[in-house]
């Protein structure tokens, strides 16, 4: 059996969203976060800036860096849009964090043969295995990965890197090899060689403390860990960590990809033809979206408190505006009214740049009670 797993991970997620939404930030070193760097664009990383660093230190390393505040509604909207593309593939999708997911391609996913996946420009050419040399499942997985990357880039405007392998741990490590904006396939016959060359600290699930213990014992690579027995690894790193490192070093990782559904939002969008739009046309679009969303929420018996308006402009920049209501709603008029209010606030931007797409999303969801009464609560 050869089930293939994809690990999809957006590159410098928060910084990429900022660059997507503000052309002035593109190609420039961008830091997100006021005190601590939550994300650094690749331009900033070239100066040695890393996530988790204090912004003061980051500014010393990269004095030209542009520092921007986080924009949670934009991140949530982008996340939902990316996950919608991933789920549409028919693969089993397990969200792993705000900007990553594991996918199991299974047998059900139909990936039409077409152009072979393009080799990533940034990764060394030997990084991508030739599909012709790999079994069919590897080829299908690589094709799906290439398609997902293209679709996320085209529809959401963000760079997505994907690692492909037979196990979760290898797929996770491979997606890092793929970055930035690349695809990295570990063919089954190359797994051990790839794994054994890795520094132990690069293995997903090996924390800093475990890595330190292994280093002190002279174990630097996964290959070195594979050469010692399980009892010795347990003596060095502790029981659980030793067992884990031993299993991974021998390429034993049977953790399955588990679908976690739990919808987080309801959204709809409408593309507009180019050219100036009247206020009435925009209002009509927002009203229509509110009705579509409310009907779907009603069917699923869900309600939500936060309404997000998404706009794409004539120059392909985007903006996201959100408003949180005092109570959850699934009412078309209430949703549209919130959307209309957000639209009014964004009118100067619309007049300047011209709008080509209007989207509305209701998020921060709650179950709809029988009487339509919803408890007031804050999102976690
Ligand atoms: Mg990421």
Short mmCIF file of C-alpha atoms and ligand atoms in Angstrom, two decimals:
data_model
loop_
_atom_site.label_atom_id
_atom_site.label_comp_id
_atom_site.label_asym_id
_atom_site.label_seq_id
_atom_site.Cartn_x
_atom_site.Cartn_y
_atom_site.Cartn_z
CA UNK A 1 0.00 0.00 0.00
CA UNK A 2 1.30 3.43 -0.81
CA UNK A 3 -0.83 6.20 0.53
CA UNK A 4 0.71 9.59 -0.01
CA UNK A 5 0.57 12.47 2.41
CA UNK A 6 0.91 16.14 1.60
CA UNK A 7 1.94 18.79 4.09
CA UNK A 8 0.78 22.18 2.85
CA UNK A 9 2.20 25.23 4.59
CA UNK A 10 1.72 28.88 3.64
CA UNK A 11 4.99 30.81 3.42
CA UNK A 12 5.49 33.56 5.99
CA UNK A 13 1.70 33.61 6.27
CA UNK A 14 1.03 36.89 8.10
CA UNK A 15 3.71 38.76 6.16
CA UNK A 16 2.47 37.34 2.85
CA UNK A 17 -1.07 38.52 3.58
CA UNK A 18 0.27 41.99 4.36
CA UNK A 19 2.24 42.04 1.10
CA UNK A 20 -0.72 40.74 -0.85
CA UNK A 21 -3.00 43.48 0.50
CA UNK A 22 -0.58 46.39 0.23
CA UNK A 23 1.48 46.70 -2.95
CA UNK A 24 3.84 49.10 -1.18
CA UNK A 25 5.04 46.17 0.94
CA UNK A 26 5.81 43.81 -1.93
CA UNK A 27 9.46 42.95 -2.45
CA UNK A 28 10.29 44.76 0.80
CA UNK A 29 11.37 43.36 4.16
CA UNK A 30 8.18 43.19 6.23
CA UNK A 31 7.76 42.34 9.91
CA UNK A 32 4.37 41.62 11.44
CA UNK A 33 3.95 42.37 15.14
CA UNK A 34 4.66 45.35 17.34
CA UNK A 35 6.83 43.81 20.11
CA UNK A 36 7.62 40.36 18.88
CA UNK A 37 8.05 39.33 15.26
CA UNK A 38 5.06 37.11 14.49
CA UNK A 39 6.16 36.70 10.90
CA UNK A 40 8.96 38.01 8.74
CA UNK A 41 8.80 38.19 4.96
CA UNK A 42 11.52 36.34 3.06
CA UNK A 43 13.10 39.70 2.25
CA UNK A 44 13.49 40.29 6.00
CA UNK A 45 14.67 36.74 6.67
CA UNK A 46 17.59 37.39 4.34
CA UNK A 47 18.88 39.73 7.08
CA UNK A 48 18.65 37.01 9.70
CA UNK A 49 15.31 38.12 11.11
CA UNK A 50 13.26 35.23 12.51
CA UNK A 51 9.80 34.81 13.98
CA UNK A 52 9.74 35.07 17.77
CA UNK A 53 12.53 37.65 17.81
CA UNK A 54 11.93 40.98 19.52
CA UNK A 55 11.11 43.69 17.00
CA UNK A 56 13.88 45.92 18.40
CA UNK A 57 16.48 43.27 17.63
CA UNK A 58 14.88 42.63 14.24
CA UNK A 59 15.09 46.35 13.40
CA UNK A 60 18.78 46.36 14.29
CA UNK A 61 19.39 43.46 11.90
CA UNK A 62 17.25 45.00 9.20
CA UNK A 63 16.89 48.78 9.62
CA UNK A 64 14.82 49.09 6.43
CA UNK A 65 12.18 46.67 7.65
CA UNK A 66 8.58 47.85 7.47
CA UNK A 67 6.69 46.88 10.61
CA UNK A 68 2.96 46.26 10.34
CA UNK A 69 0.28 45.32 12.85
CA UNK A 70 -1.41 41.95 12.60
CA UNK A 71 -4.76 41.85 10.81
CA UNK A 72 -6.74 38.90 12.19
CA UNK A 73 -9.84 39.21 10.01
CA UNK A 74 -7.63 39.11 6.91
CA UNK A 75 -5.79 36.02 8.24
CA UNK A 76 -9.00 34.20 9.09
CA UNK A 77 -10.49 34.99 5.72
CA UNK A 78 -7.32 33.88 3.89
CA UNK A 79 -7.16 30.70 5.96
CA UNK A 80 -10.74 29.79 5.13
CA UNK A 81 -10.17 30.46 1.45
CA UNK A 82 -7.05 28.27 1.41
CA UNK A 83 -8.77 25.44 3.28
CA UNK A 84 -11.69 25.63 0.85
CA UNK A 85 -9.24 25.01 -2.02
CA UNK A 86 -7.64 22.10 -0.14
CA UNK A 87 -10.98 20.47 0.75
CA UNK A 88 -12.30 20.86 -2.76
CA UNK A 89 -9.60 18.40 -3.90
CA UNK A 90 -11.47 15.54 -2.22
CA UNK A 91 -8.43 14.59 -0.15
CA UNK A 92 -8.76 14.07 3.60
CA UNK A 93 -7.70 17.36 5.18
CA UNK A 94 -6.37 17.69 8.72
CA UNK A 95 -5.71 21.28 9.81
CA UNK A 96 -2.42 21.41 11.70
CA UNK A 97 -2.28 25.12 12.55
CA UNK A 98 -3.65 28.39 11.25
CA UNK A 99 -1.65 28.07 8.04
CA UNK A 100 -0.82 24.39 7.62
CA UNK A 101 -2.61 21.15 6.89
CA UNK A 102 -1.93 17.51 6.20
CA UNK A 103 -3.74 15.93 3.28
CA UNK A 104 -4.12 12.25 2.53
CA UNK A 105 -4.67 11.77 -1.15
CA UNK A 106 -6.23 8.31 -0.64
CA UNK A 107 -7.54 6.47 -3.68
CA UNK A 108 -10.59 8.59 -4.23
CA UNK A 109 -8.91 11.74 -5.40
CA UNK A 110 -8.93 12.04 -9.13
CA UNK A 111 -5.97 13.99 -10.35
CA UNK A 112 -6.14 14.24 -14.11
CA UNK A 113 -2.83 13.70 -15.83
CA UNK A 114 -1.64 16.87 -17.39
CA UNK A 115 1.51 18.81 -17.45
CA UNK A 116 3.99 17.35 -14.98
CA UNK A 117 4.44 19.51 -11.90
CA UNK A 118 6.94 22.25 -12.60
CA UNK A 119 10.18 22.03 -10.69
CA UNK A 120 10.36 24.76 -8.07
CA UNK A 121 12.60 27.59 -9.07
CA UNK A 122 14.04 28.12 -5.63
CA UNK A 123 14.86 24.51 -4.69
CA UNK A 124 17.86 22.70 -6.11
CA UNK A 125 16.91 20.62 -9.17
CA UNK A 126 17.73 17.31 -7.47
CA UNK A 127 15.19 18.17 -4.78
CA UNK A 128 12.23 17.06 -6.85
CA UNK A 129 12.15 13.41 -7.77
CA UNK A 130 11.28 12.62 -11.34
CA UNK A 131 7.72 11.48 -11.43
CA UNK A 132 8.58 8.94 -14.13
CA UNK A 133 10.86 7.10 -11.71
CA UNK A 134 8.23 6.96 -8.98
CA UNK A 135 5.14 4.78 -8.52
CA UNK A 136 1.79 6.06 -9.69
CA UNK A 137 0.68 7.24 -6.25
CA UNK A 138 3.71 9.51 -5.97
CA UNK A 139 3.00 10.96 -9.36
CA UNK A 140 -0.65 11.63 -8.51
CA UNK A 141 0.31 13.25 -5.22
CA UNK A 142 2.87 15.47 -6.91
CA UNK A 143 0.32 16.50 -9.54
CA UNK A 144 -2.26 17.31 -6.89
CA UNK A 145 0.31 19.31 -4.93
CA UNK A 146 1.24 21.32 -8.00
CA UNK A 147 -2.42 22.03 -8.72
CA UNK A 148 -3.15 23.11 -5.15
CA UNK A 149 -0.20 25.48 -5.22
CA UNK A 150 -1.40 27.02 -8.48
CA UNK A 151 -5.00 27.34 -7.27
CA UNK A 152 -4.08 28.91 -3.93
CA UNK A 153 -1.81 31.37 -5.71
CA UNK A 154 -4.48 32.27 -8.28
CA UNK A 155 -7.52 32.36 -6.02
CA UNK A 156 -6.16 33.53 -2.68
CA UNK A 157 -3.00 35.29 -3.83
CA UNK A 158 -0.65 33.54 -1.40
CA UNK A 159 2.46 31.35 -1.78
CA UNK A 160 1.91 27.79 -0.54
CA UNK A 161 4.74 25.29 -0.15
CA UNK A 162 3.99 21.57 -0.13
CA UNK A 163 5.98 18.55 0.97
CA UNK A 164 4.95 15.13 -0.33
CA UNK A 165 5.92 11.81 1.26
CA UNK A 166 4.44 8.58 2.60
CA UNK A 167 4.46 9.65 6.27
CA UNK A 168 3.38 12.72 8.17
CA UNK A 169 6.79 13.42 9.62
CA UNK A 170 8.50 13.22 6.22
CA UNK A 171 5.84 15.35 4.53
CA UNK A 172 6.21 17.94 7.29
CA UNK A 173 9.99 18.08 6.92
CA UNK A 174 9.71 18.08 3.12
CA UNK A 175 7.49 21.16 3.11
CA UNK A 176 10.28 23.04 4.83
CA UNK A 177 12.70 21.82 2.18
CA UNK A 178 10.22 23.15 -0.39
CA UNK A 179 10.22 26.70 0.95
CA UNK A 180 9.93 29.34 -0.25
CA UNK A 181 7.07 28.83 -2.68
CA UNK A 182 8.05 25.33 -3.75
CA UNK A 183 7.19 21.67 -3.95
CA UNK A 184 9.40 18.93 -2.54
CA UNK A 185 8.63 15.28 -3.14
CA UNK A 186 10.35 12.53 -1.16
CA UNK A 187 10.04 9.43 -3.34
CA UNK A 188 9.68 6.20 -1.33
CA UNK A 189 13.08 4.88 -2.40
CA UNK A 190 14.75 8.09 -1.22
CA UNK A 191 13.10 8.30 2.19
CA UNK A 192 15.87 6.79 4.28
CA UNK A 193 18.65 8.76 2.62
CA UNK A 194 16.67 12.00 3.06
CA UNK A 195 15.81 11.23 6.67
CA UNK A 196 19.26 10.08 7.77
CA UNK A 197 21.01 13.18 6.48
CA UNK A 198 18.82 15.47 8.62
CA UNK A 199 20.03 17.10 11.83
CA UNK A 200 17.97 15.64 14.70
CA UNK A 201 16.57 19.06 15.58
CA UNK A 202 14.93 19.25 12.14
CA UNK A 203 12.65 16.32 12.92
CA UNK A 204 9.09 17.39 13.63
CA UNK A 205 8.32 16.48 17.25
CA UNK A 206 11.92 16.69 18.48
CA UNK A 207 11.97 19.67 20.80
CA UNK A 208 14.91 21.83 21.80
CA UNK A 209 15.47 19.92 25.07
CA UNK A 210 15.59 16.53 23.34
CA UNK A 211 17.88 17.90 20.64
CA UNK A 212 20.24 19.22 23.31
CA UNK A 213 20.41 15.83 25.05
CA UNK A 214 21.10 14.08 21.76
CA UNK A 215 23.81 16.60 20.84
CA UNK A 216 25.50 16.12 24.21
CA UNK A 217 25.59 12.39 23.52
CA UNK A 218 27.20 13.06 20.15
CA UNK A 219 24.05 12.30 18.15
CA UNK A 220 23.70 15.05 15.56
CA UNK A 221 21.95 13.45 12.62
CA UNK A 222 18.97 11.13 12.29
CA UNK A 223 21.33 8.62 10.68
CA UNK A 224 23.44 8.59 13.85
CA UNK A 225 20.29 8.09 15.92
CA UNK A 226 19.32 5.17 13.69
CA UNK A 227 22.65 3.51 14.40
CA UNK A 228 21.99 3.27 18.16
CA UNK A 229 19.45 0.96 19.71
CA UNK A 230 16.18 2.05 21.27
CA UNK A 231 17.32 1.48 24.90
CA UNK A 232 20.35 3.72 24.33
CA UNK A 233 18.18 6.48 22.82
CA UNK A 234 15.77 6.19 25.74
CA UNK A 235 18.68 6.52 28.18
CA UNK A 236 19.88 9.65 26.37
CA UNK A 237 16.61 11.45 25.66
CA UNK A 238 14.12 9.92 28.11
CA UNK A 239 11.59 7.18 27.54
CA UNK A 240 9.00 8.79 25.29
CA UNK A 241 11.38 10.98 23.31
CA UNK A 242 13.86 8.13 22.87
CA UNK A 243 11.17 5.82 21.60
CA UNK A 244 9.90 8.48 19.20
CA UNK A 245 13.35 9.29 17.80
CA UNK A 246 14.05 5.57 17.37
CA UNK A 247 10.81 5.00 15.47
CA UNK A 248 11.28 8.02 13.21
CA UNK A 249 14.95 7.20 12.55
CA UNK A 250 13.78 3.81 11.28
CA UNK A 251 11.11 5.53 9.20
CA UNK A 252 8.23 4.19 11.25
CA UNK A 253 5.47 6.77 11.40
CA UNK A 254 1.97 5.38 11.03
CA UNK A 255 0.06 8.44 12.22
CA UNK A 256 -2.94 8.82 9.94
CA UNK A 257 -4.31 12.04 8.51
CA UNK A 258 -7.58 12.65 10.32
CA UNK A 259 -10.23 14.87 8.84
CA UNK A 260 -11.41 17.52 11.24
CA UNK A 261 -14.46 19.09 9.77
CA UNK A 262 -16.05 21.64 12.02
CA UNK A 263 -16.86 24.45 9.66
CA UNK A 264 -15.58 27.80 10.81
CA UNK A 265 -17.37 30.14 8.47
CA UNK A 266 -19.95 30.64 5.75
CA UNK A 267 -18.98 32.80 2.84
CA UNK A 268 -19.96 33.83 -0.65
CA UNK A 269 -18.43 36.15 -3.20
CA UNK A 270 -19.33 37.87 -6.41
CA UNK A 271 -17.02 38.99 -9.17
CA UNK A 272 -17.88 42.34 -10.74
CA UNK A 273 -17.06 43.45 -14.17
CA UNK A 274 -14.47 46.17 -14.41
CA UNK A 275 -15.45 49.80 -14.55
CA UNK A 276 -17.04 52.15 -12.05
CA UNK A 277 -19.77 50.69 -9.87
CA UNK A 278 -22.62 52.66 -8.44
CA UNK A 279 -23.32 52.51 -4.74
CA UNK A 280 -26.67 50.84 -5.49
CA UNK A 281 -24.99 48.05 -7.44
CA UNK A 282 -22.60 47.39 -4.58
CA UNK A 283 -25.43 47.35 -2.07
CA UNK A 284 -27.32 44.93 -4.25
CA UNK A 285 -24.29 42.65 -4.41
CA UNK A 286 -23.88 42.70 -0.62
CA UNK A 287 -27.59 42.05 -0.09
CA UNK A 288 -27.49 39.08 -2.45
CA UNK A 289 -24.47 37.64 -0.67
CA UNK A 290 -26.18 38.08 2.70
CA UNK A 291 -29.19 36.12 1.45
CA UNK A 292 -27.08 33.28 0.06
CA UNK A 293 -25.07 32.97 3.26
CA UNK A 294 -28.14 33.16 5.51
CA UNK A 295 -29.88 30.40 3.55
CA UNK A 296 -26.86 28.11 3.93
CA UNK A 297 -26.50 28.92 7.64
CA UNK A 298 -30.17 28.20 8.16
CA UNK A 299 -29.83 24.78 6.53
CA UNK A 300 -26.88 23.92 8.79
CA UNK A 301 -28.57 25.52 11.81
CA UNK A 302 -25.60 27.74 12.52
CA UNK A 303 -25.24 31.42 13.35
CA UNK A 304 -22.24 33.71 13.57
CA UNK A 305 -21.18 36.95 15.17
CA UNK A 306 -18.46 38.31 12.93
CA UNK A 307 -19.16 39.60 9.45
CA UNK A 308 -16.17 40.02 7.16
CA UNK A 309 -16.24 42.04 3.95
CA UNK A 310 -13.64 41.19 1.35
CA UNK A 311 -12.81 43.39 -1.59
CA UNK A 312 -10.55 42.86 -4.54
CA UNK A 313 -9.58 45.92 -6.50
CA UNK A 314 -8.75 46.64 -10.12
CA UNK A 315 -5.02 46.52 -9.33
CA UNK A 316 -5.44 43.05 -7.71
CA UNK A 317 -4.84 44.36 -4.21
CA UNK A 318 -7.34 43.31 -1.59
CA UNK A 319 -8.83 44.64 1.59
CA UNK A 320 -10.68 42.96 4.42
CA UNK A 321 -12.96 44.70 6.89
CA UNK A 322 -14.84 43.08 9.74
CA UNK A 323 -17.42 43.86 12.35
CA UNK A 324 -18.43 41.76 15.34
CA UNK A 325 -22.10 41.91 16.27
CA UNK A 326 -23.40 41.90 19.85
CA UNK A 327 -25.05 38.52 19.24
CA UNK A 328 -24.79 35.73 16.71
CA UNK A 329 -27.13 35.87 13.77
CA UNK A 330 -28.20 33.87 10.75
CA UNK A 331 -30.50 36.60 9.51
CA UNK A 332 -29.99 37.76 5.92
CA UNK A 333 -30.91 41.38 6.65
CA UNK A 334 -28.62 41.60 9.68
CA UNK A 335 -25.72 40.09 7.79
CA UNK A 336 -26.29 42.39 4.82
CA UNK A 337 -26.60 45.43 7.09
CA UNK A 338 -23.23 44.70 8.68
CA UNK A 339 -21.76 44.17 5.20
CA UNK A 340 -23.27 47.44 4.02
CA UNK A 341 -21.75 49.31 6.95
CA UNK A 342 -18.33 47.87 6.16
CA UNK A 343 -18.82 48.73 2.53
CA UNK A 344 -19.61 52.36 3.39
CA UNK A 345 -16.37 52.60 5.37
CA UNK A 346 -14.40 51.20 2.44
CA UNK A 347 -15.93 53.50 -0.19
CA UNK A 348 -12.95 55.87 -0.48
CA UNK A 349 -10.73 52.88 -1.25
CA UNK A 350 -13.24 51.53 -3.77
CA UNK A 351 -13.47 54.89 -5.52
CA UNK A 352 -9.69 55.10 -5.79
CA UNK A 353 -8.91 51.57 -6.94
CA UNK A 354 -12.12 50.25 -8.52
CA UNK A 355 -13.63 47.04 -7.19
CA UNK A 356 -13.65 43.71 -9.07
CA UNK A 357 -14.83 41.31 -6.37
CA UNK A 358 -17.02 41.56 -3.30
CA UNK A 359 -17.04 38.77 -0.74
CA UNK A 360 -18.92 38.38 2.50
CA UNK A 361 -18.10 35.84 5.21
CA UNK A 362 -19.78 35.12 8.53
CA UNK A 363 -17.44 33.59 11.06
CA UNK A 364 -17.13 33.22 14.84
CA UNK A 365 -19.86 30.59 14.61
CA UNK A 366 -22.23 29.20 17.20
CA UNK A 367 -24.85 26.46 17.04
CA UNK A 368 -28.26 27.91 16.44
CA UNK A 369 -30.56 27.18 19.39
CA UNK A 370 -34.08 25.84 18.85
CA UNK A 371 -35.74 29.13 19.61
CA UNK A 372 -33.13 31.01 17.65
CA UNK A 373 -31.71 32.26 20.94
CA UNK A 374 -27.99 32.20 21.05
CA UNK A 375 -25.80 32.51 24.08
CA UNK A 376 -23.48 35.48 24.22
CA UNK A 377 -19.93 34.37 24.31
CA UNK A 378 -16.51 35.53 23.33
CA UNK A 379 -14.54 33.49 20.84
CA UNK A 380 -11.70 31.51 22.40
MG1 LIG B 1 3.62 28.63 7.41
#
